Amino acid sequence: MTYTAPNVFTTRPTLRGTFGMTASTHWLATACAQAVLERGGNAFDAAVAGAFVLHIVEPHLNGPGGDMTGVFVTASEPDAPRVLMGQGPAPQAATIDHYRSEGLDLVPGSGALAAAVPGAVDAWLVLLRDFGTWELPEVLAFARGYARDGHPVLGRVVATISSVAALFSKHWPTSAAQWMPNDILPAAGDLVTNEAWTRSLDRLIAASATTTVATRAGRIDAARQEWREGFVARAIVDFGQTPHRHSSGTDHAGVMTLADLAGFEASIEEATTVVFRGHTIAKTGAWGQGPALLQTLMILEGFSDAELDPSTALGAHTILEAQKLAIADREAYYGDAEGPLDTGPLDYLLSAVYAATRRALITETASHEFRPGLVPGYTPYYPVLRTAYTTAALTKQGAEASAAVGEPTIDAPAGTEAEPEALATGEMRGDTCHIDVVDRWGNMVSATPSGGWLQSSPTIPELGFCLGSRLQMTWLEPGAPSALTGGKRPRTTLTPTLVLKDGQAVAALGSPGGDQQDQWQLLYLLRTIVGGYTPQQAIDAPAFHSTSFPGSFWPRTWEPGSAVVEDRLGETVIAELEGRGHQITRAGDWALGRISAVTRDPRSGLLQAAADARGAQGYAAGR
């Protein structure tokens, strides 16, 4: 059996050049980041500029009040992958007892009780300070221009607003004022502004300009201090004191304090890595889901190339089964470490010995069980396995009360791209945004910003954005590795990827998609590393993912033995997967994934970039 050849047709070309490459989930962010490269900025300047534009142009997928993770290398240390940690912790008063006393058995999917301390803005500013070259006003000019003068709003943004319109009108009036003033929805393509966010950006820029510190780093730190301790922090805390509607169908006030906001600083961490087929794959630690991809690769390392072909029934089956085993371990063991030296069970989970024990569990038929492994010295956590969930308040009040939950892909059949007429429930899951940049010097960064989307919680009118909802990934059961704990990070799904070979970074990639992010990226890695596909060929190839584990997002249900596939996988392959016991849901031909990627050949200096045609908004640019 030979590996399936890539399709000759690709939706876009794989871009090639030697100057610099950018790929992201929105063409305006890509264009702005590339403009920074053209004006002499490096990959980090470009990524920060593009990221602040993503706040504006994809407000249903990320925002300033959300979080982000990145993984990168510098040209001066090409063999040292680092993680940009922009995941804020739970507020100190976010305790299991408090949430239980509020009548909750799950952390809500929307509202202030779902909010971690915002981490994205501080993280981007740390990256700019430590590794960029531009001044803050130059970097923020692109985003400020779109916030002040308007940007053509996406149809998907309009669809999202429409799906939560009743919630906004009845319960979140500040969001209604921002996104549907005078109860009028924007139309796709209308120029939409955000005056409050423009003023906030101006105040951050002013803080950097008026500091007495003479260094560039000091000016950026002055803006960071204004964010963490100044007008932004005060507005967040004051606004959160008023109870408002949550996805539970009940009203609650937030618990975030000034001390919570002042106490968080983004940081740079060492990446977690494994070697697969001679390539080093770099991810976050176990406070993110990234190591689940590494575990999956360690399991798959023991199979032949033919068994790792996602376009065949044997390959798809093997991949799905390995993913279910790794993600079960994610639920059983992953969480924020107690300290910098406490790696918990991760070293064992990523070992070849453990991978062999997990590999032996894969048979010719699909498992419908939740099967975490056994790690010496640790007891695996078994979450409540719900196939359905509701609350008395939701049953009484109907869909509008829970419209803004999960991550924001509208809940259309089997994860398909939803048009406005498919938005009856407004339930949202599994998406965010992404940006990759590589420059001519060899700096490379992959970053996944998310959270703080417009439907996460009510808009804070003084600031022009809302808080995120990352705490919904924590459990209200003591003893869970990702139990809600004040001061600890929720186990995020944000999981960008960096690939190195022979001590040099060769690829940066990522995808929106919640629990699907690493599942879709795995297919890309297998097709490029094992199958020899070009980046665009790998992105365009048919995708699939498992849903046979508890979801990371409210209401945290699972579908035993289930997998979602694109129809282009083919009738023969799909039928054989069903024959092996997989519960298959068809998603349509072009529904699963939003991958973007950049690559670099260290020997020749050739750069490449590619972006996903799915969703009709991601783009790559470069020369």
XYZ file of C-alpha atoms in Angstrom:
623
model
C 0.000 0.000 0.000
C 1.371 3.443 -0.935
C 0.525 6.811 0.565
C -2.349 8.565 -1.213
C -1.003 11.082 -3.714
C -2.099 14.691 -3.206
C -4.751 16.166 -5.431
C -3.245 18.015 -8.382
C -5.797 20.787 -7.876
C -5.331 23.187 -4.962
C -7.652 26.017 -3.986
C -4.734 28.454 -3.848
C -1.061 28.139 -4.704
C 1.540 27.432 -2.047
C 3.253 30.827 -1.953
C 7.029 30.820 -2.317
C 9.652 33.506 -1.822
C 12.638 34.589 0.248
C 11.600 37.906 1.838
C 8.813 37.110 4.294
C 5.528 35.226 4.586
C 2.318 35.703 6.570
C -0.794 33.547 6.821
C -3.856 34.137 8.972
C -7.577 33.555 9.224
C -8.475 36.997 7.820
C -7.047 38.712 4.781
C -6.827 42.120 6.454
C -4.700 40.783 9.297
C -2.467 39.032 6.779
C -2.108 42.192 4.683
C -1.277 44.367 7.690
C 1.290 41.920 9.038
C 2.906 41.655 5.626
C 2.963 45.458 5.393
C 5.024 45.516 8.595
C 7.543 43.136 7.027
C 7.694 45.324 3.925
C 8.503 48.347 6.108
C 11.425 46.631 7.821
C 9.715 45.105 10.833
C 10.468 41.577 11.880
C 8.127 38.619 12.294
C 7.236 39.610 15.867
C 6.351 43.196 14.962
C 4.216 41.805 12.140
C 2.451 39.209 14.262
C 1.516 41.755 16.936
C 0.181 44.207 14.368
C -1.845 41.468 12.693
C -3.157 40.187 16.011
C -4.590 43.551 17.038
C -6.277 43.728 13.623
C -7.828 40.286 14.280
C -9.465 41.790 17.394
C -11.262 44.206 15.086
C -12.084 42.144 11.999
C -12.949 38.828 13.702
C -14.700 40.044 16.875
C -16.864 36.914 16.960
C -13.702 34.795 17.218
C -11.409 36.789 19.503
C -11.083 40.058 21.358
C -8.839 42.133 23.637
C -10.500 40.603 26.696
C -9.533 37.091 25.654
C -6.391 34.983 25.705
C -3.725 33.619 23.381
C -0.839 31.213 23.130
C 2.069 31.348 20.737
C 5.145 29.282 19.941
C 8.182 30.804 18.239
C 11.889 30.781 17.536
C 14.269 33.668 16.998
C 16.875 33.929 14.276
C 19.575 34.143 16.947
C 18.450 30.929 18.677
C 16.835 28.846 15.931
C 17.011 25.619 17.941
C 15.219 26.968 21.044
C 11.418 26.912 20.640
C 9.605 29.069 23.182
C 5.984 29.460 24.196
C 4.319 32.857 24.552
C 1.956 32.317 27.484
C -1.058 34.620 27.300
C -3.525 32.478 29.238
C -4.755 34.344 32.305
C -5.684 32.471 35.479
C -8.970 32.209 37.300
C -9.670 35.122 39.672
C -8.779 34.298 43.278
C -12.456 34.349 44.268
C -13.415 31.915 41.492
C -13.835 28.916 43.769
C -15.839 25.737 43.424
C -17.743 26.584 46.605
C -18.766 29.990 45.287
C -19.983 28.647 41.953
C -21.857 25.820 43.666
C -23.437 28.369 45.997
C -24.677 30.182 42.894
C -26.596 27.031 41.936
C -24.170 25.928 39.199
C -22.842 22.436 38.493
C -20.845 23.529 35.438
C -18.943 26.736 34.855
C -21.169 28.699 32.445
C -20.188 29.089 28.811
C -20.846 32.830 28.833
C -20.970 35.658 31.342
C -18.464 37.078 33.799
C -18.234 33.895 35.890
C -16.735 32.198 32.830
C -13.983 34.816 32.500
C -10.340 34.235 33.262
C -8.055 37.233 33.742
C -7.529 38.664 30.225
C -4.137 37.596 28.904
C -3.958 38.339 25.194
C -3.040 42.029 25.156
C -0.308 41.697 27.780
C 1.142 38.709 25.931
C 1.303 40.525 22.616
C 2.974 43.499 24.274
C 5.540 41.238 25.950
C 6.369 39.681 22.573
C 6.712 43.135 21.024
C 8.883 44.398 23.889
C 11.265 41.458 24.057
C 11.562 40.374 20.425
C 10.104 43.106 18.208
C 11.701 46.324 16.973
C 8.813 48.740 16.383
C 7.308 51.299 18.728
C 3.807 50.694 20.075
C 1.993 53.472 18.126
C 3.345 52.119 14.835
C 2.210 48.583 15.610
C -1.271 49.618 16.780
C -1.871 52.034 13.896
C -3.458 49.373 11.694
C -5.973 48.231 14.309
C -6.674 51.783 15.440
C -7.485 52.784 11.872
C -10.011 49.973 11.441
C -11.612 50.644 14.836
C -11.919 54.373 14.146
C -12.762 54.419 10.433
C -14.488 51.065 10.109
C -13.862 47.732 8.455
C -16.177 45.750 6.148
C -17.937 43.415 8.558
C -17.968 39.718 7.717
C -21.204 37.917 6.987
C -20.321 35.478 9.757
C -20.054 38.342 12.238
C -23.507 39.513 11.225
C -24.815 35.942 11.528
C -23.361 35.696 15.028
C -24.936 38.973 16.120
C -28.250 37.844 14.668
C -28.120 34.597 16.619
C -27.685 36.425 19.927
C -29.869 39.430 19.134
C -32.611 38.441 21.598
C -30.036 37.917 24.343
C -28.497 41.313 23.630
C -31.834 43.110 23.547
C -33.217 41.542 26.733
C -30.178 41.010 28.903
C -27.007 42.576 27.480
C -27.969 46.134 26.436
C -24.378 47.340 26.210
C -23.675 44.660 23.605
C -26.803 45.660 21.725
C -25.609 49.265 21.696
C -22.274 48.277 20.169
C -23.344 45.639 17.675
C -26.957 46.506 16.789
C -27.479 50.183 17.607
C -31.139 51.210 17.507
C -31.906 47.485 17.137
C -30.576 47.541 13.586
C -28.281 44.702 12.526
C -25.398 45.556 10.213
C -25.366 43.975 6.788
C -22.413 41.988 5.496
C -19.891 44.412 4.051
C -21.062 47.429 6.048
C -18.297 49.495 7.590
C -18.455 48.872 11.334
C -16.544 50.985 13.830
C -15.725 50.616 17.523
C -15.295 54.078 18.986
C -14.812 52.881 22.560
C -11.967 50.556 21.578
C -10.423 53.382 19.555
C -10.378 55.525 22.694
C -8.908 52.643 24.678
C -6.101 52.213 22.155
C -5.460 55.947 22.251
C -5.152 55.837 26.043
C -2.703 52.933 25.890
C -0.639 54.788 23.296
C -0.754 57.933 25.428
C 0.454 55.976 28.452
C 3.459 54.774 26.483
C 4.177 58.280 25.201
C 3.971 60.118 28.526
C 6.172 57.821 30.589
C 9.442 59.282 31.817
C 11.234 56.045 30.905
C 13.418 56.685 27.898
C 13.662 53.145 26.515
C 11.419 51.427 24.002
C 10.862 48.565 26.456
C 9.898 51.045 29.156
C 7.359 52.716 26.895
C 5.713 49.374 26.120
C 5.723 48.464 29.814
C 3.969 51.739 30.603
C 1.113 50.677 28.312
C 1.071 47.249 29.963
C 0.805 48.857 33.383
C -2.070 51.046 32.217
C -3.831 47.906 30.972
C -3.264 45.860 34.132
C -3.627 48.563 36.791
C -5.204 51.613 35.156
C -8.426 52.474 33.369
C -8.862 49.044 31.759
C -8.661 47.150 35.047
C -10.979 49.575 36.836
C -13.620 49.389 34.103
C -13.523 45.562 34.053
C -13.977 45.279 37.805
C -16.672 47.948 38.084
C -18.728 46.518 35.222
C -18.545 42.967 36.531
C -20.207 43.875 39.818
C -23.633 44.089 38.163
C -25.338 40.673 37.763
C -26.166 39.692 34.208
C -27.430 36.689 32.259
C -25.125 33.652 31.873
C -25.473 30.587 29.630
C -26.996 28.770 32.619
C -30.102 30.912 32.142
C -29.482 32.593 35.488
C -27.989 35.944 36.497
C -24.676 36.335 38.310
C -22.077 38.996 39.090
C -18.409 38.517 38.335
C -15.674 37.919 40.902
C -12.655 39.567 39.260
C -10.772 42.155 41.328
C -8.131 44.800 40.715
C -5.604 42.547 42.431
C -6.381 39.737 39.971
C -5.715 42.001 37.001
C -2.616 43.625 38.449
C -1.192 40.264 39.482
C -1.115 38.650 36.046
C 1.780 39.067 33.629
C 2.270 37.156 30.405
C 5.463 35.137 30.219
C 7.826 33.200 27.985
C 8.120 29.467 28.686
C 10.082 26.565 27.311
C 8.150 24.524 24.778
C 7.171 20.893 25.294
C 8.539 18.723 22.484
C 8.686 15.227 21.031
C 10.461 13.856 17.976
C 8.341 12.301 15.210
C 9.888 10.906 12.022
C 12.997 13.042 12.589
C 11.054 16.266 13.217
C 10.767 18.030 16.579
C 7.211 19.177 17.286
C 6.925 22.029 19.816
C 3.776 22.758 21.834
C 2.598 24.305 25.127
C 2.790 22.535 28.468
C -0.090 20.614 30.056
C -1.898 23.855 30.928
C -2.922 23.652 27.261
C -4.089 20.737 25.147
C -0.945 20.808 22.987
C 0.703 17.745 24.577
C -2.274 15.641 23.443
C -1.027 16.111 19.875
C 2.441 15.086 21.034
C 1.014 11.990 22.721
C -0.861 11.118 19.542
C 2.323 11.413 17.499
C 4.184 9.186 19.954
C 1.467 6.545 19.581
C 1.505 6.841 15.780
C 5.311 6.699 15.596
C 5.068 2.925 15.960
C 2.909 2.454 12.853
C 4.009 2.147 9.240
C 3.665 5.070 6.847
C 0.743 3.360 5.113
C -1.146 3.220 8.407
C -0.739 7.000 8.808
C -2.499 7.990 5.581
C -5.578 10.059 6.522
C -7.121 9.483 3.089
C -7.550 5.738 3.653
C -9.919 3.907 5.974
C -7.012 2.169 7.728
C -5.199 5.449 8.274
C -8.280 7.395 9.368
C -9.243 4.628 11.790
C -5.756 4.439 13.284
C -5.562 8.216 13.678
C -9.018 8.498 15.273
C -8.276 5.738 17.768
C -4.916 7.263 18.740
C -6.530 10.669 19.194
C -9.223 9.286 21.486
C -6.597 7.704 23.725
C -4.498 10.873 23.915
C -7.468 13.161 24.567
C -8.747 10.835 27.292
C -5.398 11.415 28.995
C -5.875 15.147 28.475
C -9.058 15.007 30.503
C -7.596 12.686 33.128
C -4.266 14.420 33.782
C -3.808 17.851 32.172
C -3.978 21.036 34.190
C -1.956 23.966 35.455
C 1.154 22.757 37.300
C 1.630 23.533 40.980
C 5.010 25.108 40.279
C 7.641 25.624 37.577
C 9.421 22.352 38.376
C 6.276 20.243 38.642
C 5.721 18.649 35.240
C 3.273 16.234 36.801
C 2.681 13.109 34.738
C 3.593 14.756 31.430
C 7.067 13.271 31.108
C 5.622 9.780 31.488
C 2.675 10.477 29.176
C 5.097 11.509 26.420
C 7.477 8.581 26.881
C 7.996 5.848 24.301
C 7.240 3.218 26.937
C 3.832 4.695 27.693
C 3.056 5.251 24.005
C 3.640 1.549 23.378
C 1.066 0.596 26.019
C -1.479 2.926 24.456
C -0.699 1.760 20.924
C -1.482 -1.807 21.946
C -5.081 -0.787 22.731
C -5.843 0.091 19.105
C -7.738 -2.730 17.416
C -9.547 -3.077 14.104
C -12.789 -1.700 15.573
C -13.648 1.708 16.985
C -13.695 2.144 20.751
C -16.779 3.715 22.323
C -15.150 3.936 25.739
C -13.427 6.721 27.653
C -9.996 5.157 28.274
C -7.361 7.205 30.091
C -4.173 5.353 30.895
C -2.476 4.660 34.217
C 0.436 6.853 35.303
C 2.511 5.694 38.293
C 1.800 7.830 41.342
C -1.300 9.488 39.866
C -5.001 8.706 39.893
C -6.748 9.486 36.595
C -9.699 11.847 36.787
C -12.915 10.594 35.215
C -15.193 13.500 34.271
C -18.951 13.173 34.244
C -19.770 11.705 30.837
C -22.896 13.484 29.649
C -24.473 12.923 26.251
C -26.971 15.745 26.889
C -27.244 18.642 29.329
C -29.723 21.323 30.299
C -30.771 23.315 33.347
C -34.157 24.136 34.784
C -33.629 27.789 33.900
C -32.864 26.967 30.270
C -35.828 24.652 29.973
C -38.059 27.412 31.264
C -36.579 30.315 29.313
C -35.693 28.741 25.979
C -32.718 29.015 23.654
C -32.168 32.761 23.936
C -30.829 32.436 27.482
C -27.968 30.215 26.372
C -27.244 31.727 22.999
C -23.666 32.784 23.702
C -21.875 29.627 24.765
C -18.826 27.624 23.823
C -16.392 28.686 21.141
C -17.961 30.494 18.245
C -18.635 28.295 15.303
C -22.394 28.425 14.940
C -23.956 25.051 15.712
C -25.023 24.001 12.243
C -25.271 20.352 11.166
C -22.040 18.492 11.877
C -19.857 21.566 12.120
C -20.677 22.918 8.659
C -20.373 26.562 7.816
C -23.601 28.084 9.021
C -25.488 30.703 7.088
C -27.859 33.085 8.888
C -30.916 30.915 8.351
C -29.215 28.065 10.272
C -28.799 30.056 13.473
C -31.975 29.181 15.334
C -30.286 28.145 18.570
C -27.257 30.396 18.415
C -25.203 27.751 20.190
C -21.577 28.301 19.305
C -18.599 25.994 19.468
C -15.131 25.316 18.192
C -13.523 28.284 16.508
C -11.103 31.143 17.036
C -8.439 32.697 14.800
C -4.772 32.228 13.979
C -1.700 33.937 12.524
C 1.734 32.693 11.352
C 4.699 34.812 10.277
C 8.237 34.047 9.106
C 10.736 36.713 8.079
C 13.892 36.707 5.946
C 16.137 36.482 9.020
C 14.578 33.239 10.248
C 12.316 34.526 13.024
C 9.151 32.427 13.037
C 5.980 32.616 15.118
C 2.690 30.729 15.273
C -0.046 32.191 17.482
C -3.665 31.424 18.288
C -5.611 34.299 19.866
C -9.133 33.596 21.085
C -11.732 34.386 23.710
C -13.393 37.684 24.406
C -15.578 37.190 21.346
C -18.537 39.528 21.120
C -20.931 36.883 22.469
C -18.782 35.878 25.485
C -20.262 38.362 27.946
C -21.731 41.875 27.903
C -19.644 44.586 26.228
C -17.915 46.887 28.702
C -18.998 50.245 27.237
C -16.008 52.276 28.441
C -13.600 49.832 26.800
C -15.332 48.559 23.666
C -14.789 44.868 24.367
C -16.008 42.064 26.626
C -14.334 39.432 28.744
C -13.631 35.869 27.630
C -15.093 32.587 28.818
C -12.074 30.280 29.194
C -13.032 29.148 32.712
C -15.729 26.941 31.171
C -12.864 24.495 30.564
C -12.521 23.928 34.304
C -14.551 21.470 36.366
C -16.502 22.098 39.578
C -15.322 18.790 41.061
C -12.480 18.929 43.609
C -9.556 16.736 42.653
C -9.884 17.203 38.908
C -6.543 18.194 37.361
C -8.331 21.102 35.700
C -10.640 21.916 38.615
C -11.628 25.571 39.002
C -9.014 27.076 41.314
C -8.355 30.741 41.986
C -4.991 31.790 40.595
C -4.586 28.748 38.313
C -4.884 28.721 34.537
C -7.735 26.836 32.900
C -6.607 24.075 30.567
C -6.928 25.966 27.310
C -7.582 24.501 23.862
C -5.378 27.117 22.162
C -2.575 25.127 20.589
C -0.293 26.564 17.880
C 2.490 24.342 16.508
C 6.128 24.794 15.578
C 8.132 22.157 13.677
C 11.930 21.918 13.765
C 14.370 19.712 11.879
C 18.113 19.472 12.429
C 17.972 22.275 14.999
C 16.138 24.785 12.787
C 12.478 25.817 12.637
C 10.935 24.634 9.379
C 7.196 25.230 9.857
C 4.702 27.194 11.941
C 1.031 26.323 11.764
C -2.249 26.368 13.594
C -5.997 26.328 13.269
C -9.120 27.532 14.969
C -11.455 24.804 16.134
C -11.564 24.265 19.911
C -11.108 20.543 20.560
C -10.491 20.036 16.843
C -7.449 22.330 16.567
C -4.811 19.665 17.095
C -6.853 16.965 15.370
C -6.837 18.969 12.144
C -3.198 19.998 12.573
C -2.260 16.340 13.011
C -3.571 15.586 9.527
C -1.441 18.416 8.134
C 1.658 17.121 9.914
C 1.146 13.567 8.697
C 0.549 14.622 5.130
C 3.576 16.945 4.973
C 6.074 14.940 7.064
C 5.070 11.425 6.026
C 3.238 11.982 2.749
C 5.430 14.733 1.293
C 2.520 17.085 0.525
C 3.091 20.796 -0.015
C 1.480 23.075 2.608
C -1.497 23.960 0.415
C -2.020 20.347 -0.662
C -2.102 19.281 2.981
C -4.525 22.058 3.968
C -6.873 21.292 1.078
C -7.004 17.531 1.661
C -10.145 16.023 3.280
C -10.362 16.389 7.057
C -12.037 14.585 9.943
C -12.043 14.587 13.748
C -13.334 12.669 16.744
C -15.989 13.851 19.192
C -15.669 10.755 21.392
C -14.559 12.588 24.544
C -16.022 15.251 26.865
C -15.991 18.601 25.098
C -13.895 21.414 26.506
C -16.791 23.856 26.149
C -20.087 24.193 27.928
C -22.175 22.017 28.166
C -19.219 19.553 28.045
C -21.056 16.616 26.488
C -19.545 13.749 24.487
C -20.570 11.433 21.652
C -19.173 7.920 22.240
C -17.480 6.469 19.171
C -18.413 9.448 17.011
C -16.372 11.048 14.260
C -17.116 13.939 11.923
C -15.816 13.670 8.358
C -15.814 15.694 5.196
C -17.739 13.968 2.422
C -14.669 14.264 0.160
C -13.076 11.494 2.201
C -15.079 9.262 -0.138
C -17.964 6.823 0.067
C -15.725 3.751 0.234
C -13.612 5.100 3.094
C -16.636 6.364 5.028
C -18.440 3.045 4.629
C -15.420 1.134 5.898
C -15.111 3.451 8.917
C -18.754 2.790 9.714
C -18.085 -0.922 9.307
C -15.338 -0.608 11.902
C -17.867 0.840 14.360
C -17.321 4.589 14.012
C -20.494 6.663 14.361
C -19.980 8.900 11.343
C -21.474 12.358 10.840
C -20.936 13.936 7.439
C -20.002 17.615 7.460
C -20.116 18.455 3.747
C -17.212 18.760 1.366
C -15.381 21.829 2.754
C -16.294 22.247 6.419
C -13.546 21.094 8.767
C -10.469 23.171 9.470
C -9.071 26.695 9.154
C -5.366 25.848 9.020
C -2.745 28.366 8.020
C 0.989 27.708 7.807
C 4.357 29.191 6.920
C 7.554 27.238 6.277
C 11.274 27.879 5.885
C 14.051 25.812 4.347
C 17.124 26.700 6.438
C 19.526 25.535 3.716
C 18.167 27.597 0.829
C 16.239 30.304 2.670
C 13.110 29.474 0.656
C 9.939 30.524 2.458
C 6.412 29.200 1.845
C 2.909 30.050 3.042
C -0.572 28.631 2.671
C -4.042 29.288 4.065
C -7.352 27.474 4.173
C -10.072 28.217 1.638
C -12.680 26.870 4.054
C -14.641 29.787 5.444
C -13.579 32.022 2.547
C -11.623 34.513 4.645
C -8.188 33.075 5.495
C -5.313 34.247 3.306
C -1.568 33.980 2.914
C 0.717 36.646 1.488
C 4.426 37.014 0.918
C 7.258 37.293 -1.511
